[in-house]
Short mmCIF file of C-alpha atoms and ligand atoms in Angstrom, two decimals:
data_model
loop_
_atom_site.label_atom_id
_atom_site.label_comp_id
_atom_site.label_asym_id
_atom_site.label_seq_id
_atom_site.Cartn_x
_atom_site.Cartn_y
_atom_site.Cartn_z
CA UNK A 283 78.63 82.04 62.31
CA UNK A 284 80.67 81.46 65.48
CA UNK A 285 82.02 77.61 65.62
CA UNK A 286 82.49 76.06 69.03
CA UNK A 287 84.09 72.88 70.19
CA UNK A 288 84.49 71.36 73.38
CA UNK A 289 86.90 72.01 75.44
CA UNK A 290 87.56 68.56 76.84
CA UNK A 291 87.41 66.05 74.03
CA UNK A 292 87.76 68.83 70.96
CA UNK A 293 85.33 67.78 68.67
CA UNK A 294 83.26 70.47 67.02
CA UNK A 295 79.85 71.33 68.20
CA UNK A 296 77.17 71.88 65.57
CA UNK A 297 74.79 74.00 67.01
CA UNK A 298 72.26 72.53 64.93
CA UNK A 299 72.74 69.12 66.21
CA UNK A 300 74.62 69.57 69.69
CA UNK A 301 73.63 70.69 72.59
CA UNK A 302 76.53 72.92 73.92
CA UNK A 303 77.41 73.44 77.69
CA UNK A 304 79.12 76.33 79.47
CA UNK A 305 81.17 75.74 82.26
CA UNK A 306 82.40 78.70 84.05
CA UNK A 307 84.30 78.97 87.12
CA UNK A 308 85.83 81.59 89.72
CA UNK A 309 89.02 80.97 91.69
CA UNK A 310 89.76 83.67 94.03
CA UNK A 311 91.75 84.07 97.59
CA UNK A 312 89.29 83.35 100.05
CA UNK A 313 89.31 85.48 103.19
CA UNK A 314 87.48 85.05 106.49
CA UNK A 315 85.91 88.41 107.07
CA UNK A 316 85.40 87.79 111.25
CA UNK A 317 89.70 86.63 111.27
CA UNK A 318 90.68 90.18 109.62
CA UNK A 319 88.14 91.89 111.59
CA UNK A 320 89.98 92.13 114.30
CA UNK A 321 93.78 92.85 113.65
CA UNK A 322 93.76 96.06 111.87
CA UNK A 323 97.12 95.62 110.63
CA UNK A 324 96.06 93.17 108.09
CA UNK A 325 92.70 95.59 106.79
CA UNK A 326 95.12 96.91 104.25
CA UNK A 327 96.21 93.90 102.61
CA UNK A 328 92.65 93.13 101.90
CA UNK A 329 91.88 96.87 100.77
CA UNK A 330 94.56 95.68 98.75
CA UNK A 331 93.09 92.71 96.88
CA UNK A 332 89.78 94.40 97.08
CA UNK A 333 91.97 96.88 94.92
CA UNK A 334 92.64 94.65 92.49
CA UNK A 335 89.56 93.16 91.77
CA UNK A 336 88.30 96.52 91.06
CA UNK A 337 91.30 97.99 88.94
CA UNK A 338 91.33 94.03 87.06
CA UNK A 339 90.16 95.27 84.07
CA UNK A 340 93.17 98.29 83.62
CA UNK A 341 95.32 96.19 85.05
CA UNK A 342 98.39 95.83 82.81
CA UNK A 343 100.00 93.06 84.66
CA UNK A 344 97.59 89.89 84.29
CA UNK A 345 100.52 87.91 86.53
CA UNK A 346 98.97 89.88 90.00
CA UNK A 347 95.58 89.19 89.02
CA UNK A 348 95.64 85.91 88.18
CA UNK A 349 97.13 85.21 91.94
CA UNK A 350 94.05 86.37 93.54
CA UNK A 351 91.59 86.27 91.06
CA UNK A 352 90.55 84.42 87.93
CA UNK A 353 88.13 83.25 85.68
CA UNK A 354 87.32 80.15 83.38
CA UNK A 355 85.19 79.82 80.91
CA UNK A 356 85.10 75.94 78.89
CA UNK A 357 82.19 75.02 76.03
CA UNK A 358 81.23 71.08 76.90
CA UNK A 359 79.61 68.76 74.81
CA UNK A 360 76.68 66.39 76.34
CA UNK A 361 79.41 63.79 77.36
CA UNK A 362 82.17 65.53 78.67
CA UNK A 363 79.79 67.58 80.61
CA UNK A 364 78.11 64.48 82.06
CA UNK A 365 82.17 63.83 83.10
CA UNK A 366 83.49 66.93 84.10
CA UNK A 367 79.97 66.72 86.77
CA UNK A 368 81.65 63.56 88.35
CA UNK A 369 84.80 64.94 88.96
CA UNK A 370 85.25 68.79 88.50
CA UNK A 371 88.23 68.84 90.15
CA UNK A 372 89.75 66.13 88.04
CA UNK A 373 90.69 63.94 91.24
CA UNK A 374 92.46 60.58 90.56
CA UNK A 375 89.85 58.25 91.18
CA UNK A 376 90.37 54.48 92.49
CA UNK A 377 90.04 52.33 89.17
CA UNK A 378 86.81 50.38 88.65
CA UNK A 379 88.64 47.34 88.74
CA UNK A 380 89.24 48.00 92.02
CA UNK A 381 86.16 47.73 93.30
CA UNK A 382 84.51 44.21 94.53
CA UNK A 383 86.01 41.57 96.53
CA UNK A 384 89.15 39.15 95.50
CA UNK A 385 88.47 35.43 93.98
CA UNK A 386 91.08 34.39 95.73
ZN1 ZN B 424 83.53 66.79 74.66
#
């Protein structure tokens, strides 16, 4: 039987007991198809990543890849998923304490 544990706080899921959440995510360069439309001279550097993507799998060099492209993949349990849905981008937040107006 396959054991899981969360990603965030590493504690072991039972999958008897514990609801288990997958969090998956794609990063990739991000280009605006109406700003390359018109210069042809940058059509092959996209033919280029589009290149990549394709050949990711026989790719032998992850390091290229991972530039343009990746993917994450993260097992939550019920609490760290209710956490990682406030912030997913793991921004410093203001404290709490912060928050409300000085006594003095
Ligand atoms: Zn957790």
């Amino acid at each position: 039987m396959i054991r899981y544990s969360c990603d965030l706080c590493k504690r072991d899921l039972d999958p008897e007991d514990d609801l288990r959440y997958v969090v998956k995510m794609e990063i990739y360069a991000a280009f605006d198809p109406a700003a390359v439309h018109d210069e042809d001279d940058d059509c092959d550097h996209l033919q280029e990543i589009q290149d990549i993507l394709e050949n990711l799998d026989d790719a032998e060099d992850d390091q290229i890849g991972a530039d343009v492209y990746q993917r994450l993949r993260f097992d939550l349990c019920p609490e760290c998923r209710k956490k990682f849905l406030k912030n997913p981008l793991g921004r410093q937040l203001s404290a709490p304490k912060a928050v409300g107006f000085s006594k003095n």
